[in-house]
Tab-separated table of C-alpha atoms and ligand atoms in Angstrom:
chain	number	residue	atom	x	y	z
A	1334	UNK	CA	20.735	-178.090	209.114
A	1335	UNK	CA	23.307	-176.706	211.545
A	1336	UNK	CA	22.514	-174.259	214.326
A	1337	UNK	CA	24.258	-170.892	214.143
A	1338	UNK	CA	26.283	-171.743	217.254
A	1339	UNK	CA	27.424	-175.112	215.889
A	1340	UNK	CA	28.361	-173.537	212.573
A	1341	UNK	CA	30.427	-170.930	214.398
A	1342	UNK	CA	32.255	-173.407	216.583
A	1343	UNK	CA	33.082	-175.521	213.564
A	1344	UNK	CA	34.461	-172.503	211.734
A	1345	UNK	CA	36.452	-171.359	214.764
A	1346	UNK	CA	37.909	-174.835	215.273
A	1347	UNK	CA	39.036	-174.970	211.644
A	1348	UNK	CA	40.879	-171.630	211.630
A	1349	UNK	CA	44.609	-171.687	212.364
A	1350	UNK	CA	45.602	-168.472	214.168
A	1351	UNK	CA	47.133	-165.817	211.941
A	1352	UNK	CA	50.804	-164.942	212.498
A	1353	UNK	CA	51.763	-161.777	214.391
A	1354	UNK	CA	53.488	-158.668	213.157
A	1355	UNK	CA	55.149	-155.736	214.918
A	1356	UNK	CA	53.665	-152.264	214.439
A	1357	UNK	CA	54.359	-148.762	215.713
A	1358	UNK	CA	51.750	-147.932	218.364
A	1359	UNK	CA	50.331	-145.077	216.286
A	1360	UNK	CA	49.501	-147.470	213.447
A	1361	UNK	CA	47.846	-150.121	215.601
A	1362	UNK	CA	44.329	-148.728	216.162
A	1363	UNK	CA	41.664	-151.350	215.569
A	1364	UNK	CA	44.200	-154.176	215.465
A	1365	UNK	CA	44.187	-157.085	217.883
A	1366	UNK	CA	47.006	-157.476	220.381
A	1367	UNK	CA	48.756	-160.814	220.084
A	1368	UNK	CA	51.104	-160.485	223.072
A	1369	UNK	CA	50.837	-158.912	226.524
A	1370	UNK	CA	52.126	-155.338	226.825
A	1371	UNK	CA	53.960	-153.919	229.830
A	1372	UNK	CA	54.570	-150.330	230.887
A	1373	UNK	CA	58.143	-149.136	230.418
A	1374	UNK	CA	57.802	-146.243	232.878
A	1375	UNK	CA	55.699	-145.259	235.875
A	1376	UNK	CA	52.621	-143.151	235.151
A	1377	UNK	CA	52.759	-140.440	236.258
A	1378	UNK	CA	56.491	-140.669	235.647
A	1379	UNK	CA	57.292	-138.404	238.638
A	1380	UNK	CA	55.415	-136.542	241.369
A	1381	UNK	CA	54.012	-133.470	239.648
A	1382	UNK	CA	51.624	-130.597	240.009
A	1383	UNK	CA	47.943	-130.915	239.074
A	1384	UNK	CA	47.535	-127.111	239.003
A	1385	UNK	CA	49.137	-123.866	238.042
A	1386	UNK	CA	50.134	-122.345	241.379
A	1387	UNK	CA	52.828	-122.620	244.039
A	1388	UNK	CA	54.646	-125.655	245.371
A	1389	UNK	CA	54.733	-125.428	249.164
A	1390	UNK	CA	55.419	-127.346	252.346
A	1391	UNK	CA	51.893	-128.096	253.552
A	1392	UNK	CA	52.999	-127.521	257.159
A	1393	UNK	CA	53.806	-123.864	256.281
A	1394	UNK	CA	50.281	-123.158	255.052
A	1395	UNK	CA	48.176	-125.604	257.090
A	1396	UNK	CA	46.167	-122.819	258.711
A	1397	UNK	CA	46.315	-120.152	256.008
A	1398	UNK	CA	43.088	-118.274	255.313
A	1399	UNK	CA	41.951	-114.986	253.808
A	1400	UNK	CA	41.858	-113.478	257.311
A	1401	UNK	CA	45.196	-114.980	258.340
A	1402	UNK	CA	47.203	-115.595	255.163
A	1403	UNK	CA	50.637	-117.200	255.131
A	1404	UNK	CA	53.485	-115.477	253.349
A	1405	UNK	CA	56.196	-117.380	251.498
A	1406	UNK	CA	59.300	-116.238	249.718
A	1407	UNK	CA	59.317	-117.311	246.054
A	1408	UNK	CA	62.712	-118.879	245.339
A	1409	UNK	CA	62.175	-120.029	241.770
A	1410	UNK	CA	59.976	-121.370	239.062
A	1411	UNK	CA	59.509	-124.792	237.417
A	1412	UNK	CA	58.014	-124.609	233.933
A	1413	UNK	CA	56.711	-127.856	232.353
A	1414	UNK	CA	59.511	-130.024	231.054
A	1415	UNK	CA	62.068	-128.772	233.625
A	1416	UNK	CA	63.097	-129.943	237.053
A	1417	UNK	CA	64.000	-127.688	239.989
A	1418	UNK	CA	67.478	-128.534	241.131
A	1419	UNK	CA	67.372	-126.994	244.601
A	1420	UNK	CA	65.273	-127.839	247.635
A	1421	UNK	CA	62.304	-126.017	249.083
A	1422	UNK	CA	62.844	-125.015	252.723
A	1423	UNK	CA	60.585	-123.697	255.457
A	1424	UNK	CA	58.875	-120.427	254.565
A	1425	UNK	CA	59.502	-120.783	250.840
A	1426	UNK	CA	57.371	-121.343	247.774
A	1427	UNK	CA	58.137	-122.177	244.154
A	1428	UNK	CA	56.071	-121.057	241.172
A	1429	UNK	CA	54.844	-124.226	239.447
A	1430	UNK	CA	52.665	-125.222	236.482
A	1431	UNK	CA	50.457	-128.188	235.643
A	1432	UNK	CA	52.618	-131.238	234.927
A	1433	UNK	CA	55.837	-129.733	236.326
A	1434	UNK	CA	57.843	-131.975	238.672
A	1435	UNK	CA	57.257	-131.255	242.347
A	1436	UNK	CA	60.496	-129.746	243.764
A	1437	UNK	CA	62.350	-131.536	246.561
A	1438	UNK	CA	61.018	-130.458	249.925
A	1439	UNK	CA	57.534	-129.541	248.617
A	1440	UNK	CA	54.577	-131.793	249.436
A	1441	UNK	CA	51.586	-129.798	248.157
A	1442	UNK	CA	50.501	-127.237	245.606
A	1443	UNK	CA	48.331	-124.204	246.269
A	1444	UNK	CA	46.437	-123.177	243.211
A	1445	UNK	CA	47.110	-119.799	241.727
A	1446	UNK	CA	43.539	-118.612	242.411
A	1447	UNK	CA	44.178	-118.959	246.185
A	1448	UNK	CA	47.301	-116.783	246.142
A	1449	UNK	CA	48.431	-113.201	245.636
A	1450	UNK	CA	51.836	-112.489	244.212
A	1451	UNK	CA	53.854	-109.407	245.037
A	1452	UNK	CA	57.456	-109.421	243.793
A	1453	UNK	CA	59.338	-112.208	245.594
A	1454	UNK	CA	56.520	-112.805	248.020
A	1455	UNK	CA	53.437	-114.948	247.577
A	1456	UNK	CA	50.521	-114.629	249.946
A	1457	UNK	CA	48.627	-117.897	250.510
A	1458	UNK	CA	44.923	-117.423	251.215
A	1459	UNK	CA	43.809	-121.055	251.649
A	1460	UNK	CA	45.275	-123.975	253.609
A	1461	UNK	CA	46.823	-126.992	251.877
A	1462	UNK	CA	46.767	-130.600	253.052
A	1463	UNK	CA	49.760	-132.889	252.367
A	1464	UNK	CA	49.738	-133.979	248.708
A	1465	UNK	CA	46.935	-131.627	247.771
A	1466	UNK	CA	46.996	-131.008	243.977
A	1467	UNK	CA	49.901	-133.411	243.653
A	1468	UNK	CA	49.822	-136.313	241.199
A	1469	UNK	CA	51.914	-139.106	242.627
A	1470	UNK	CA	54.448	-141.077	240.680
A	1471	UNK	CA	53.051	-144.479	239.676
A	1472	UNK	CA	49.558	-143.890	241.092
A	1473	UNK	CA	48.090	-144.683	237.669
A	1474	UNK	CA	50.395	-147.383	236.281
A	1475	UNK	CA	53.568	-148.985	237.663
A	1476	UNK	CA	56.599	-149.612	235.495
A	1477	UNK	CA	56.409	-153.262	234.386
A	1478	UNK	CA	52.679	-153.509	234.977
A	1479	UNK	CA	50.658	-155.294	232.259
A	1480	UNK	CA	48.692	-152.691	230.314
A	1481	UNK	CA	47.555	-154.724	227.314
A	1482	UNK	CA	46.103	-158.199	227.069
A	1483	UNK	CA	46.276	-160.486	224.043
A	1484	UNK	CA	42.943	-160.571	222.205
A	1485	UNK	CA	42.141	-156.927	222.906
A	1486	UNK	CA	41.223	-154.542	220.103
A	1487	UNK	CA	43.471	-151.471	220.293
A	1488	UNK	CA	41.217	-148.490	221.064
A	1489	UNK	CA	42.029	-144.774	220.847
A	1490	UNK	CA	42.310	-144.710	224.656
A	1491	UNK	CA	44.821	-147.544	224.528
A	1492	UNK	CA	46.866	-145.674	221.922
A	1493	UNK	CA	47.241	-142.968	224.528
A	1494	UNK	CA	48.053	-145.323	227.412
A	1495	UNK	CA	50.603	-147.324	225.421
A	1496	UNK	CA	52.348	-144.240	224.055
A	1497	UNK	CA	52.459	-142.615	227.511
A	1498	UNK	CA	53.844	-145.819	229.026
A	1499	UNK	CA	56.806	-145.704	226.629
A	1500	UNK	CA	55.676	-148.525	224.344
A	1501	UNK	CA	56.901	-147.722	220.834
A	1502	UNK	CA	56.011	-150.966	219.067
A	1503	UNK	CA	53.553	-153.712	219.730
A	1504	UNK	CA	52.627	-157.107	218.410
A	1505	UNK	CA	49.309	-157.611	216.643
A	1506	UNK	CA	47.805	-160.354	214.502
A	1507	UNK	CA	48.318	-159.906	210.821
A	1508	UNK	CA	45.189	-158.778	208.999
A	1509	UNK	CA	43.565	-161.592	207.057
A	1510	UNK	CA	43.797	-160.921	203.322
A	1511	UNK	CA	40.417	-161.574	201.784
A	1512	UNK	CA	39.408	-161.798	198.109
A	1513	UNK	CA	35.820	-160.923	197.200
A	1514	UNK	CA	34.208	-162.811	194.327
A	1515	UNK	CA	30.723	-162.260	192.964
A	1516	UNK	CA	29.252	-165.016	190.827
A	1517	UNK	CA	26.367	-164.632	188.410
A	1518	UNK	CA	25.847	-164.221	184.662
A	1519	UNK	CA	23.315	-161.488	185.413
A	1520	UNK	CA	25.837	-159.243	187.162
A	1521	UNK	CA	27.203	-156.033	185.644
A	1522	UNK	CA	29.921	-153.657	186.717
A	1523	UNK	CA	28.776	-150.222	187.832
A	1524	UNK	CA	29.650	-148.281	184.703
A	1525	UNK	CA	28.243	-150.823	182.209
A	1526	UNK	CA	24.912	-150.520	180.451
A	1527	UNK	CA	22.464	-153.226	181.453
A	1528	UNK	CA	21.326	-155.830	178.939
A	1529	UNK	CA	17.871	-157.334	179.487
A	1530	UNK	CA	17.878	-159.523	182.592
A	1531	UNK	CA	21.042	-157.981	183.991
A	1532	UNK	CA	21.510	-156.146	187.291
A	1533	UNK	CA	24.243	-154.035	188.808
A	1534	UNK	CA	26.522	-156.057	191.049
A	1535	UNK	CA	26.257	-154.738	194.586
A	1536	UNK	CA	27.655	-157.263	197.083
A	1537	UNK	CA	31.395	-156.859	196.714
A	1538	UNK	CA	31.593	-153.215	197.782
A	1539	UNK	CA	29.415	-153.867	200.816
A	1540	UNK	CA	31.424	-156.925	201.779
A	1541	UNK	CA	34.724	-155.093	201.304
A	1542	UNK	CA	33.661	-152.523	203.869
A	1543	UNK	CA	32.360	-155.176	206.259
A	1544	UNK	CA	35.639	-157.086	205.949
A	1545	UNK	CA	37.583	-153.911	206.657
A	1546	UNK	CA	35.484	-153.274	209.761
A	1547	UNK	CA	36.264	-156.782	210.952
A	1548	UNK	CA	40.002	-156.088	210.674
A	1549	UNK	CA	40.544	-157.713	207.295
A	1550	UNK	CA	42.182	-156.470	204.146
A	1551	UNK	CA	39.706	-156.905	201.282
A	1552	UNK	CA	40.277	-156.966	197.551
A	1553	UNK	CA	37.539	-156.884	194.954
A	1554	UNK	CA	38.069	-159.461	192.199
A	1555	UNK	CA	36.501	-159.503	188.715
A	1556	UNK	CA	32.963	-160.842	188.226
A	1557	UNK	CA	32.655	-164.602	187.812
A	1558	UNK	CA	30.430	-166.221	185.181
A	1559	UNK	CA	28.099	-169.085	186.088
A	1560	UNK	CA	30.212	-171.931	184.765
A	1561	UNK	CA	32.213	-174.531	186.648
A	1562	UNK	CA	35.395	-173.582	184.763
A	1563	UNK	CA	35.114	-169.842	185.356
A	1564	UNK	CA	34.320	-170.409	189.022
A	1565	UNK	CA	37.207	-172.840	189.446
A	1566	UNK	CA	39.656	-170.491	187.710
A	1567	UNK	CA	38.593	-167.522	189.784
A	1568	UNK	CA	38.774	-169.474	193.053
A	1569	UNK	CA	42.103	-171.038	192.151
A	1570	UNK	CA	43.645	-167.661	191.386
A	1571	UNK	CA	42.261	-166.086	194.529
A	1572	UNK	CA	43.480	-168.854	196.833
A	1573	UNK	CA	47.029	-168.441	195.489
A	1574	UNK	CA	47.184	-164.906	196.837
A	1575	UNK	CA	44.722	-164.613	199.704
A	1576	UNK	CA	44.111	-166.137	203.122
A	1577	UNK	CA	40.385	-166.361	202.513
A	1578	UNK	CA	37.914	-166.019	199.682
A	1579	UNK	CA	34.399	-164.745	200.193
A	1580	UNK	CA	32.046	-165.526	197.345
A	1581	UNK	CA	28.505	-164.334	196.884
A	1582	UNK	CA	25.930	-166.273	194.941
A	1583	UNK	CA	26.091	-169.715	193.427
A	1584	UNK	CA	25.786	-171.724	196.643
A	1585	UNK	CA	22.164	-172.888	196.330
A	1586	UNK	CA	20.833	-175.960	194.598
A	1587	UNK	CA	20.242	-174.324	191.197
A	1588	UNK	CA	21.708	-175.658	187.962
A	1589	UNK	CA	23.931	-172.584	187.786
A	1590	UNK	CA	25.355	-172.767	191.293
A	1591	UNK	CA	28.974	-173.811	190.909
A	1592	UNK	CA	30.838	-172.573	193.980
A	1593	UNK	CA	30.743	-175.883	195.859
A	1594	UNK	CA	31.662	-177.997	192.837
A	1595	UNK	CA	34.456	-175.676	191.755
A	1596	UNK	CA	35.882	-175.530	195.263
A	1597	UNK	CA	35.865	-179.323	195.602
A	1598	UNK	CA	37.472	-179.726	192.194
A	1599	UNK	CA	40.365	-177.595	193.517
A	1600	UNK	CA	40.836	-180.108	196.327
A	1601	UNK	CA	38.901	-178.080	198.890
A	1602	UNK	CA	36.857	-179.793	201.553
A	1603	UNK	CA	33.453	-178.376	202.443
A	1604	UNK	CA	32.467	-178.273	206.080
A	1605	UNK	CA	28.764	-177.710	205.679
A	1606	UNK	CA	26.421	-175.694	203.646
A	1607	UNK	CA	23.171	-175.076	205.509
A	1608	UNK	CA	22.695	-173.016	208.625
A	1609	UNK	CA	19.309	-172.677	210.317
A	1610	UNK	CA	18.973	-168.912	210.057
A	1611	UNK	CA	16.925	-166.567	207.962
A	1612	UNK	CA	18.022	-164.848	205.849
A	1613	UNK	CA	20.878	-166.931	204.591
A	1614	UNK	CA	20.257	-170.659	204.749
A	1615	UNK	CA	22.757	-171.675	202.064
A	1616	UNK	CA	26.202	-170.965	203.454
A	1617	UNK	CA	29.436	-172.684	202.613
A	1618	UNK	CA	32.555	-172.970	204.686
A	1619	UNK	CA	35.540	-174.890	203.507
A	1620	UNK	CA	39.264	-175.221	203.580
A	1621	UNK	CA	41.823	-175.742	200.853
A	1622	UNK	CA	45.456	-175.981	202.032
A	1623	UNK	CA	45.912	-172.827	204.138
A	1624	UNK	CA	42.971	-170.978	202.609
A	1625	UNK	CA	39.379	-170.713	203.742
A	1626	UNK	CA	36.231	-170.299	201.712
A	1627	UNK	CA	33.189	-168.450	202.937
A	1628	UNK	CA	30.436	-168.930	200.367
A	1629	UNK	CA	27.598	-166.503	200.959
A	1630	UNK	CA	24.181	-166.517	199.341
A	1631	UNK	CA	23.804	-164.029	196.519
A	1632	UNK	CA	20.801	-162.134	197.811
A	1633	UNK	CA	22.381	-158.972	199.186
A	1634	UNK	CA	20.452	-159.104	202.456
A	1635	UNK	CA	21.385	-162.742	202.979
A	1636	UNK	CA	25.011	-161.988	202.160
A	1637	UNK	CA	24.967	-159.121	204.656
A	1638	UNK	CA	23.389	-161.089	207.488
A	1639	UNK	CA	25.446	-164.244	207.005
A	1640	UNK	CA	28.561	-162.099	206.903
A	1641	UNK	CA	27.704	-160.445	210.209
A	1642	UNK	CA	26.670	-163.659	211.948
A	1643	UNK	CA	29.245	-166.090	210.577
A	1644	UNK	CA	32.113	-164.428	208.741
A	1645	UNK	CA	32.689	-161.421	210.987
A	1646	UNK	CA	33.141	-163.542	214.142
A	1647	UNK	CA	35.339	-165.904	212.157
A	1648	UNK	CA	37.624	-163.076	210.973
A	1649	UNK	CA	37.852	-161.755	214.529
A	1650	UNK	CA	38.498	-165.193	216.015
A	1651	UNK	CA	41.156	-165.791	213.374
A	1652	UNK	CA	42.925	-162.620	214.543
A	1653	UNK	CA	42.727	-163.830	218.148
A	1654	UNK	CA	40.044	-161.356	219.258
A	1655	UNK	CA	38.432	-162.102	222.608
A	1656	UNK	CA	35.161	-160.273	221.867
A	1657	UNK	CA	33.482	-161.336	218.677
A	1658	UNK	CA	29.835	-160.503	219.221
A	1659	UNK	CA	28.204	-157.528	217.566
A	1660	UNK	CA	27.550	-154.754	220.097
A	1661	UNK	CA	24.311	-155.644	221.924
A	1662	UNK	CA	21.813	-152.969	222.887
A	1663	UNK	CA	18.716	-153.483	224.999
A	1664	UNK	CA	15.828	-151.897	223.068
A	1665	UNK	CA	12.075	-151.426	223.334
A	1666	UNK	CA	10.140	-152.645	220.333
A	1667	UNK	CA	8.131	-149.868	218.715
A	1668	UNK	CA	6.079	-152.481	216.861
A	1669	UNK	CA	5.674	-156.236	217.037
A	1670	UNK	CA	8.072	-158.525	215.159
A	1671	UNK	CA	6.659	-161.870	214.065
A	1672	UNK	CA	8.518	-164.890	212.701
A	1673	UNK	CA	6.119	-167.395	211.099
A	1674	UNK	CA	8.979	-169.558	209.786
A	1675	UNK	CA	10.853	-172.480	211.320
A	1676	UNK	CA	14.283	-170.833	211.398
A	1677	UNK	CA	15.560	-167.998	213.595
A	1678	UNK	CA	14.831	-164.809	211.704
A	1679	UNK	CA	17.355	-162.019	212.099
A	1680	UNK	CA	15.138	-159.055	211.329
A	1681	UNK	CA	16.447	-155.721	210.213
A	1682	UNK	CA	15.435	-152.921	212.524
A	1683	UNK	CA	16.221	-149.272	212.974
A	1684	UNK	CA	17.009	-148.309	216.556
A	1685	UNK	CA	16.445	-144.632	217.298
A	1686	UNK	CA	18.369	-142.486	219.775
A	1687	UNK	CA	15.478	-143.148	222.190
A	1688	UNK	CA	16.291	-146.882	222.236
A	1689	UNK	CA	13.079	-147.787	220.392
A	1690	UNK	CA	13.469	-150.330	217.588
A	1691	UNK	CA	11.155	-150.531	214.580
A	1692	UNK	CA	11.245	-152.780	211.579
A	1693	UNK	CA	13.455	-151.190	208.931
A	1694	UNK	CA	10.891	-152.112	206.268
A	1695	UNK	CA	9.876	-155.135	204.257
A	1696	UNK	CA	12.055	-158.052	205.358
A	1697	UNK	CA	12.446	-159.965	202.068
A	1698	UNK	CA	16.053	-160.915	201.403
A	1699	UNK	CA	16.061	-158.988	198.129
A	1700	UNK	CA	14.738	-155.775	199.749
A	1701	UNK	CA	17.670	-153.410	199.785
A	1702	UNK	CA	16.049	-150.251	201.042
A	1703	UNK	CA	15.417	-151.792	204.452
A	1704	UNK	CA	19.021	-152.957	204.479
A	1705	UNK	CA	20.240	-149.425	203.963
A	1706	UNK	CA	17.916	-148.008	206.625
A	1707	UNK	CA	18.616	-150.655	209.284
A	1708	UNK	CA	21.234	-150.305	211.991
A	1709	UNK	CA	20.600	-153.493	213.964
A	1710	UNK	CA	19.285	-157.051	213.857
A	1711	UNK	CA	16.752	-158.602	216.214
A	1712	UNK	CA	16.871	-162.374	216.605
A	1713	UNK	CA	13.237	-163.538	216.447
A	1714	UNK	CA	12.866	-167.240	217.372
A	1715	UNK	CA	10.920	-169.610	215.097
A	1716	UNK	CA	7.160	-169.190	215.457
A	1717	UNK	CA	7.543	-166.297	217.903
A	1718	UNK	CA	5.940	-162.890	217.973
A	1719	UNK	CA	7.797	-160.268	219.999
A	1720	UNK	CA	5.140	-157.815	221.182
A	1721	UNK	CA	5.255	-154.073	220.699
A	1722	UNK	CA	6.512	-152.446	223.900
A	1723	UNK	CA	8.542	-155.474	225.009
A	1724	UNK	CA	12.252	-155.305	225.722
A	1725	UNK	CA	14.625	-157.252	223.563
A	1726	UNK	CA	18.256	-157.328	222.484
A	1727	UNK	CA	19.351	-155.707	219.253
A	1728	UNK	CA	22.664	-156.489	217.584
A	1729	UNK	CA	24.015	-153.173	216.336
A	1730	UNK	CA	26.041	-153.155	213.187
A	1731	UNK	CA	26.532	-149.426	212.673
A	1732	UNK	CA	29.881	-149.263	214.449
B	1293	LIG	P1	22.175	-166.794	193.898
B	1293	LIG	O1	22.557	-166.987	195.338
B	1293	LIG	O2	23.334	-166.821	192.983
B	1293	LIG	O3	21.110	-167.767	193.508
B	1293	LIG	O4	21.534	-165.345	193.787
B	1293	LIG	C1	20.382	-165.027	194.521
B	1293	LIG	C2	19.871	-163.655	194.118
B	1293	LIG	O5	20.831	-162.679	194.463
B	1293	LIG	C3	19.618	-163.455	192.656
B	1293	LIG	O6	18.493	-162.615	192.517
B	1293	LIG	C4	20.864	-162.761	192.147
B	1293	LIG	O7	20.650	-162.001	190.988
B	1293	LIG	C5	21.202	-161.905	193.315
B	1293	LIG	N1	22.626	-161.650	193.385
B	1293	LIG	C6	23.572	-162.607	193.398
B	1293	LIG	N2	24.792	-162.062	193.484
B	1293	LIG	C7	24.606	-160.720	193.513
B	1293	LIG	C8	25.494	-159.620	193.580
B	1293	LIG	N3	26.813	-159.804	193.661
B	1293	LIG	N4	24.962	-158.366	193.561
B	1293	LIG	C9	23.625	-158.201	193.529
B	1293	LIG	N5	22.743	-159.211	193.466
B	1293	LIG	C10	23.228	-160.458	193.454
B	1294	LIG	MG1	23.636	-166.853	190.951
């Protein structure tokens, strides 16, 4: 049996990086930068006012106070989006607004609240130091400076920075196109009526959303019957159109488990099929031409956990992402978590706003209510009992 870490490094080593594509900045949120980005302008782009008030020469108002105000003659106004063409001279002030360019000759701004206006005269009631309430050109970002690193996920804050820095288009990894197959003669589509022994299929919708959250483009394929031929046909069709196929079910040692055989009969080579984690021991990874197979166990909880621990990092790595771990939160256990087995058990917990984690319910890999309630996994080592009240790491998946 492979360790989780070994399984991951084997998957990562097998994945050829996805090609890049150019996108408008506004459409790039959540995508992974594939090339460095550089600012096209200084930020701020010019010296400008941080306040509504008056642009002044600080020397003229250095000692101004309520008792001994300074008086300046107002020679003009600079609304946002305009520049003042003249120059501010001794004894003069210019009406200015937040974001307006600082006029030539001015080196400070006195905020409106510290002034009194009377016709062409403004009375300054507080002193100003040089550059007070002035935002300096380039103090944030210099033109040409690197503002985006390959491997970074584009965040809302970055959308703002890139747009402000004059970047119109950027280069990101193409989204992996992923087909979702569910195998099993017992599976029914949602609107069907169940025959005896049948169940509603529930993995594909969950996996589609998980794929989307990992940057992929998921498509739900028709149900696959438990025969070698049906499995081979479905896989063959999917690999013609998609970069990867995720299957659920049919990867164990049962007589009706055909994913491995069907994949090999298509010329695919299997990398391994057992990983030492619970839930989710049977797991298949393989390659056929330029396509990759991720074969997940059919139990919905196992499919969920193996996706998060093995497929999600793989999809992110494939797109060149630097950070591939689930968000880690340090939590206090509200109750003990015991693992009596010989594999690492990734237990489903619910972490409250108070940072206390409790078991999300019964941990069996067919127990779906606890899956729906959980928002994190706690990695409990084989044979270990993590005591109530102890601190541990939780892997959040409710992002
Ligand atoms: P398998 O891995 O095919 O042996 O399936 C293990 C268990 O998961 C069985 O109880 C299946 O009925 C169930 N199962 C398999 N695939 C799905 C699915 N797509 N939706 C819901 N349950 C499934
Ligand atoms: Mg099955």
